[in-house]
XYZ file of C-alpha atoms in Angstrom:
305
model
C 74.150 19.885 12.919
C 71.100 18.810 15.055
C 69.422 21.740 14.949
C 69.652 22.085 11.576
C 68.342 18.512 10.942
C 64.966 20.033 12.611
C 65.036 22.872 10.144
C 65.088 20.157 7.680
C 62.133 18.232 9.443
C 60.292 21.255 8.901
C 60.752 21.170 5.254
C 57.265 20.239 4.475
C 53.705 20.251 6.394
C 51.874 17.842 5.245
C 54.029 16.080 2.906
C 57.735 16.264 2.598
C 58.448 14.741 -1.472
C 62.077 15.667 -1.424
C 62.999 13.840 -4.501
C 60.084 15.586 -6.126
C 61.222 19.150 -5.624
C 63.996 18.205 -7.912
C 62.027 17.221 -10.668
C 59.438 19.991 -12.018
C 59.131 18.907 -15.285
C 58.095 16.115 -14.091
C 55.085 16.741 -12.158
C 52.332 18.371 -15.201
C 49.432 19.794 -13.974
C 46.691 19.185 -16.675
C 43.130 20.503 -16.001
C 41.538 17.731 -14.884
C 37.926 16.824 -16.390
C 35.194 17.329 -13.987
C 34.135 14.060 -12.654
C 30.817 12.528 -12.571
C 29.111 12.249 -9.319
C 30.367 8.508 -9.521
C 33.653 9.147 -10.069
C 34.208 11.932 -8.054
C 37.253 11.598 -5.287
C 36.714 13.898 -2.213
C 40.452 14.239 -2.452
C 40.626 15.625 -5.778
C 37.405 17.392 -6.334
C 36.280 19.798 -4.447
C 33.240 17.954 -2.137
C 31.239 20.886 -0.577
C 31.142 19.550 2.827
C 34.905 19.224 3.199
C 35.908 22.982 1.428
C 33.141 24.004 4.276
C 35.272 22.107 7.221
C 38.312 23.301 5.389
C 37.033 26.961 5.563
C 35.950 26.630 9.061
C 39.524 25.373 10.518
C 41.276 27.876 8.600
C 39.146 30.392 10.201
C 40.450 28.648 13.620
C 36.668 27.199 14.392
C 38.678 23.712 15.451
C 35.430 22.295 16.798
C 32.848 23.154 14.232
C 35.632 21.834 11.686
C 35.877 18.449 13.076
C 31.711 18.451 13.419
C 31.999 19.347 9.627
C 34.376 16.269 8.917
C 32.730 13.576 11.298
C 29.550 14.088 9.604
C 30.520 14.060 5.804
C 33.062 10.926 7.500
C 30.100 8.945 8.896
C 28.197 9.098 5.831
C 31.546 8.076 3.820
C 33.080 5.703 6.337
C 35.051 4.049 3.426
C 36.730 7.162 2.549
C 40.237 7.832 4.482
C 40.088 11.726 3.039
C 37.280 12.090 6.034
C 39.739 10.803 8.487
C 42.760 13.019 6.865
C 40.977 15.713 6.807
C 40.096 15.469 10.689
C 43.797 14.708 11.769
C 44.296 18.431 10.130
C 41.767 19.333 12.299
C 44.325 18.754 15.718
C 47.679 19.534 13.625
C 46.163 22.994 12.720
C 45.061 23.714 16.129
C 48.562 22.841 17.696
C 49.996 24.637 14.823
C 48.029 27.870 15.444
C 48.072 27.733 19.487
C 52.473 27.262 19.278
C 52.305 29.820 16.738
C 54.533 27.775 14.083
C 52.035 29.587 11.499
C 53.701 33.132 12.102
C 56.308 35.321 11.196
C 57.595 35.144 14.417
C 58.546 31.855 14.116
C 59.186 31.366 10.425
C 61.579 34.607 10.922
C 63.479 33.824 13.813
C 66.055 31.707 12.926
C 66.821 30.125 16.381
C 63.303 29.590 16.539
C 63.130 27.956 13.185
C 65.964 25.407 13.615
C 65.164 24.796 17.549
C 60.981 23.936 17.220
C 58.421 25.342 19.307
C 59.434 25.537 23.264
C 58.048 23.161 25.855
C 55.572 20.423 24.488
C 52.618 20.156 22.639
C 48.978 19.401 24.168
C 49.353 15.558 24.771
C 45.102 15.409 23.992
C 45.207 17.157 21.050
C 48.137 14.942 19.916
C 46.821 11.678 20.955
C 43.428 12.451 18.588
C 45.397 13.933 15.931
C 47.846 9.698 15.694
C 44.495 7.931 16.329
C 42.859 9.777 13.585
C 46.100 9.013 10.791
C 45.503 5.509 11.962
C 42.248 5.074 11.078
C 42.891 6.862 7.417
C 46.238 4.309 7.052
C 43.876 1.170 7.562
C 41.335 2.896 5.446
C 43.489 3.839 2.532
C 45.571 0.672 2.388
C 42.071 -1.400 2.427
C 41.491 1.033 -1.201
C 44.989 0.101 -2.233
C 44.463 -3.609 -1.687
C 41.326 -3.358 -3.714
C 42.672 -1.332 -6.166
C 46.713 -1.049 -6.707
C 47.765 2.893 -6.969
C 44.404 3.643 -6.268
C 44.644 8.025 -5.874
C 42.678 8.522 -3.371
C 44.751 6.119 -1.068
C 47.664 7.004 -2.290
C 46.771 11.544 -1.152
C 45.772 9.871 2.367
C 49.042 8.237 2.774
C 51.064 11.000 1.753
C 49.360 13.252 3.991
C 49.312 11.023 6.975
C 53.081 10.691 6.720
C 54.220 13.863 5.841
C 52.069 15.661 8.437
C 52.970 13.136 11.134
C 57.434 14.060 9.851
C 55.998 17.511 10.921
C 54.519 17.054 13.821
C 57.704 14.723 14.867
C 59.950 17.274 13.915
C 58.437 20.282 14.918
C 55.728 19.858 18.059
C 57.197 16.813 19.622
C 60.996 16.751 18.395
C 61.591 13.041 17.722
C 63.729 13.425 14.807
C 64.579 10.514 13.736
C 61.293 9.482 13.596
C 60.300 12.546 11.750
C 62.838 12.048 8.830
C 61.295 8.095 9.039
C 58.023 9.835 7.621
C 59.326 12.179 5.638
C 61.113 9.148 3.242
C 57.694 7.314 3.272
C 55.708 10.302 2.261
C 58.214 10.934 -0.311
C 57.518 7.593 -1.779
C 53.992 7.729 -1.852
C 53.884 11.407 -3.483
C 55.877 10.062 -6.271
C 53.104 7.579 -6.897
C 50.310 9.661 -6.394
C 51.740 12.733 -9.189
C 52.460 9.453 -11.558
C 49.190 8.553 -11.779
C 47.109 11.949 -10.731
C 49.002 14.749 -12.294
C 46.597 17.512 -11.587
C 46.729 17.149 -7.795
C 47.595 20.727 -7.570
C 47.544 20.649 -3.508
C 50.661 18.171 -3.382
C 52.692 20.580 -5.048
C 53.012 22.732 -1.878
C 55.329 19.647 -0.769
C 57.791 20.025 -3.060
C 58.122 23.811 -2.945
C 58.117 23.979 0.558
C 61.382 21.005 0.658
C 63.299 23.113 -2.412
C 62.868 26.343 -0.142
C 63.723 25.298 3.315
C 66.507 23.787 1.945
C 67.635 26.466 -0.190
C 67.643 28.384 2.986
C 69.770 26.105 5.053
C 73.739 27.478 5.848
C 75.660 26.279 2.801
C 77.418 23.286 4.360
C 74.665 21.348 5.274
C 73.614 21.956 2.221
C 76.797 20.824 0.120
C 76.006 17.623 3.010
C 72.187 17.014 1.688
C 73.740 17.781 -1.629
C 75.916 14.160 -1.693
C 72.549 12.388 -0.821
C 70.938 13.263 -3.510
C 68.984 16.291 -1.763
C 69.383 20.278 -3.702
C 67.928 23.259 -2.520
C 66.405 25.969 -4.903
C 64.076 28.337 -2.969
C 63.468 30.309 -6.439
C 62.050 27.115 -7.425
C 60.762 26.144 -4.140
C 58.501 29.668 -4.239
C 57.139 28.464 -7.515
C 55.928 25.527 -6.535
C 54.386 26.804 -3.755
C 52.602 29.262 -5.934
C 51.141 26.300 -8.217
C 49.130 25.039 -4.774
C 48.275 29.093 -4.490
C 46.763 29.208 -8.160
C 45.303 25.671 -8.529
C 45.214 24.233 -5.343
C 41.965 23.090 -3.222
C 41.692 22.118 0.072
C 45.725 23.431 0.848
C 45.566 26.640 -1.182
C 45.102 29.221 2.185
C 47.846 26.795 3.925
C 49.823 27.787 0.436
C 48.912 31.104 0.793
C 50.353 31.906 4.188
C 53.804 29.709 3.621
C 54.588 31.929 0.457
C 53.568 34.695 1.854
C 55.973 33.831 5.220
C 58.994 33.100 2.329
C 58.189 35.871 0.153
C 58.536 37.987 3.713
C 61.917 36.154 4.535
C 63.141 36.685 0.598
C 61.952 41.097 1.061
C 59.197 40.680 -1.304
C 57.000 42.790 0.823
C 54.283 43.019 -2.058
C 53.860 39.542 -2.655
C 53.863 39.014 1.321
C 51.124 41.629 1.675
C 48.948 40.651 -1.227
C 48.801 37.027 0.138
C 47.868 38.138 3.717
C 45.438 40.419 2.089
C 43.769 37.555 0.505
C 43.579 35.711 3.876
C 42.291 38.357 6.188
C 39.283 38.815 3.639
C 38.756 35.283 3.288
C 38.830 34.611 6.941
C 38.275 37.050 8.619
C 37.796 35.612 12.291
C 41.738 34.206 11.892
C 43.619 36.605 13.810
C 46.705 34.750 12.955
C 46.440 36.227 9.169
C 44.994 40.174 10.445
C 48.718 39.963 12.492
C 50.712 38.739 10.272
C 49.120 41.124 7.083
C 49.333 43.764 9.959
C 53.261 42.991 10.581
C 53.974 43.025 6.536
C 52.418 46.203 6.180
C 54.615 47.943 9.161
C 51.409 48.575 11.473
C 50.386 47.791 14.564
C 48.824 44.906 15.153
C 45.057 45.623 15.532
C 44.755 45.635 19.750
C 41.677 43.011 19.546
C 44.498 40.469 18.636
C 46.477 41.581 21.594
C 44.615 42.180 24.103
């Protein structure tokens, strides 16, 4: 039973909204009008500077990312996206360095329900709380000015669902993790009541209804009586939404569907995703092993080496 209650920490990076992922009809995804320059929220519309950070950690430049992100953040110091955005920054990098982001992981099912081995990179960690911090004062300062404010409400969803994950998965407090994962629930719910087309906080949702589709069936029948189903058919769809419409999460989309469709023997969907990545980034090594291992070849020996 405990390890599977850290295969159900893992059900969402970035933003576990359990309740959510039982509830598609509920979330619409309108096209959203494009905003004036006034209007515009960095979380919501797609502010060059942050797709560029974005690009760069998803191409595993950590450093250059966080450059990218300080810089848009200091002339935006109001904004808790900026600080968001830079927590990503050290989750990503643990992520990437313990390998959670691979099929080796994602695959192996002791693994998967026992978290990485040994302990994250206290440094790395450290920066990664300070920086949620900061965006928590910062987005509850918006919220106090302005109830259900959006912008607030995508910081605070993110902060807690990717500090469940890194509870759960890098440094294995638990409880703690499952803490988060109820408050980032709470928040999503607000956030898709009042900004519908927030097409990144759909990968939330898909990723709780597939991870817990894909749990043994008596833990399952156990989530079931609190209110918690599993549908990884409807999990994958979800997913897909962040894939098709989705901004700064689409790649992070992109590799857990592709990871699920290689769990679920959907080899085509698995390689056309990885595809997609290795062209897109092509200095990850990550994605040129993984759309290496989904196409039955060796993995290129400048990855190994």
């Amino acid at each position: 039973m405990h390890h599977n209650a850290r295969a159900l920490a893992f059900i969402l990076f970035l933003t576990p909204a359990i309740s959510l992922a039982q509830e598609p009809a509920a979330m619409p995804a309108p096209a959203a009008p494009a905003p004036s320059a006034s209007t515009a929220s960095p979380a919501f519309y797609p502010v060059p500077e942050l797709m560029s950070g974005f690009h760069q950690l998803y191409e595993q430049k950590f450093q250059p990312a966080r450059e990218t992100f300080n810089d848009w953040h200091s002339n935006h110091p109001e904004e808790p996206f900026g600080e968001v955005a830079l927590a990503a920054s050290f989750l990503f990098e643990e992520m990437y360095r313990q390998g959670v982001l691979t099929s080796d992981f994602f695959l192996n099912e002791k693994r998967f329900l026992h978290g990485i081995d040994g302990k994250p990179d206290s440094v790395r960690m450290n920066n990664f709380h300070d920086a949620l911090s900061r965006a928590r004062v910062l987005a509850r300062q918006h919220l106090k000015a302005t109830p259900k404010d959006p912008e607030a409400l995508f910081a605070l969803t993110l902060a807690a669902g990717m500090e469940s994950d890194a509870d759960a998965i890098l440094e294995k407090k638990q409880l703690d993790g499952l803490k988060r994962m109820k408050e980032a629930n709470e928040y999503a719910k607000q956030l898709l009541a009042v900004h519908p087309d927030a097409s990144d906080a759909y990968v939330a949702p898909g990723i709780a209804n597939y991870i817990i589709g894909s749990l043994n069936p008596g833990y399952r029948f156990a989530l079931w009586f609190g209110g918690i189903h599993g549908d990884k058919k409807l999990g994958m769809e979800q997913i897909s939404k962040t894939v098709e419409n989705g901004r700064y999460l689409r790649p992070f989309a992109k590799i857990m569907l592709a990871l699920a469709a290689r769990r679920e023997k959907q080899n085509t969907l698995a390689q056309k995703l990885l595809h997609e990545l290795t062209e897109e980034f092509p200095s990850n090594d990550t994605y040129a092993a993984e759309y290496a291992k989904a196409m039955g070849l060796p993995v290129p020996a400048v990855i190994t080496r």
